[in-house]
Amino acid sequence: MTMKDSFSSPTSCWTGPLFIVGMPRSGTKLLRGLLGQHQRIRIPSIETDFLPFLLRRVRAQGQPERPESFASLFQELRRAPYFMLRPGGAAAFDWREWREHCDGRYDAAGLFEGFVRYETGSGVHTNYIWGDKSPAYTRHVATLLEHFPQARVVHILRDVRDYCVSVNKAWHKDMRRAAHGWARDVERAHRVCHSQPQRCIEIKYEDLLQSPEAVMRRLTTFLGVEPADASMLSLARPVEARGDAAGRTEIMRDNFSKFAERLTTRQIRAIEALAFDTMQLVGYRPIHAAGQQHLGAFEQRMLRLKDGASLLAHGARKQGLASTLRFHLGHARLVG
């Protein structure tokens, strides 16, 4: 039996799902690109983001068991950003094929698995490990573990100071709000992962850059697949279109601690103060802040409006205002 044949035979080992989560601009694309080169791992090249929508939709309207109800579900889902980002050269999406890949399971978990298996060509009842990489699911790790009893989660963390520099450079986001969101979402994901070490693993972006061999060995051991080899230590193709790693296929081993040269002492102190407790919880050391501070509810709302305006302005210059509005409203509706 050939290696290819063994993957298409009935499952005899863990086949997923594998969820890669982490804050945006924290190395999730790099990690997906490296793990996706393993011969057994299949992850879509586009973030799904719509699992919360599937959960709400099935809860409210029941399982789409009949073809008509499944087609109706697809009509709602096709407005998702996923389909706006799907490559134009890809084969037309056929909801009937998606339905076949659900293998008679029409709860939210079955719908989602069928979708990913269809889109990645994993098939049904194969030994391919199916998975997903969506930063938005950092806020939903407990939900992932609840609805997918076999799920394994990889949570990648990045120093909040570099994270703030990166999101500000990529989308002009306010660094105070970024630090506040990092502290909230990273703490939530970390506590869930820490409570279920058999199903979750956490790695640091900085460790992946400096010691990729050790980190990839740790991950392949956790996933129960063949050890990482040289093919998993660089990218087959660039995965990043923004930031210092844009267009690169090699791992940039020095792409960390950039905040020290790009931020003022005052900016570093403000970021650290808003993320102080979570930084210490997950092993990052504040260097200027002396304790935790908080953003008030009014300031959070104002900064959210500011970030929203920046995202619209940034997107409108490239895709036009109408397309940008549809994209972000669709994302907010689906992610919840």
CSV table of C-alpha atoms in Angstrom, one decimal, residues 170-174 177 300-318 320-321 324-325 328-329:
chain,number,residue,atom,x,y,z
A,170,ALA,CA,-0.9,46.7,9.4
A,171,TRP,CA,-4.2,48.4,10.1
A,172,HIS,CA,-3.4,51.6,12.0
A,173,LYS,CA,-5.1,50.2,15.0
A,174,ASP,CA,-4.8,52.1,18.3
A,177,ARG,CA,-7.1,49.2,22.5
A,300,GLN,CA,-13.1,51.6,24.9
A,301,ARG,CA,-16.1,52.6,22.8
A,302,MET,CA,-14.3,55.7,21.5
A,303,LEU,CA,-11.2,53.7,20.5
A,304,ARG,CA,-13.4,51.1,18.9
A,305,LEU,CA,-15.0,53.8,16.7
A,306,LYS,CA,-11.5,55.1,15.9
A,307,ASP,CA,-10.3,51.7,14.9
A,308,GLY,CA,-13.4,51.1,12.8
A,309,ALA,CA,-12.9,54.3,10.9
A,310,SER,CA,-9.2,53.4,10.3
A,311,LEU,CA,-10.2,49.9,9.0
A,312,LEU,CA,-12.8,51.4,6.7
A,313,ALA,CA,-10.4,54.1,5.4
A,314,HIS,CA,-7.6,51.5,4.9
A,315,GLY,CA,-9.9,49.0,3.1
A,316,ALA,CA,-11.6,51.7,1.0
A,317,ARG,CA,-8.4,52.7,-0.6
A,318,LYS,CA,-7.9,49.2,-1.9
A,320,GLY,CA,-13.7,50.6,-2.3
A,321,LEU,CA,-15.9,51.7,0.6
A,324,THR,CA,-15.0,47.1,2.7
A,325,LEU,CA,-18.3,47.7,4.6
A,328,HIS,CA,-16.3,43.9,8.0
A,329,LEU,CA,-20.1,43.8,8.6
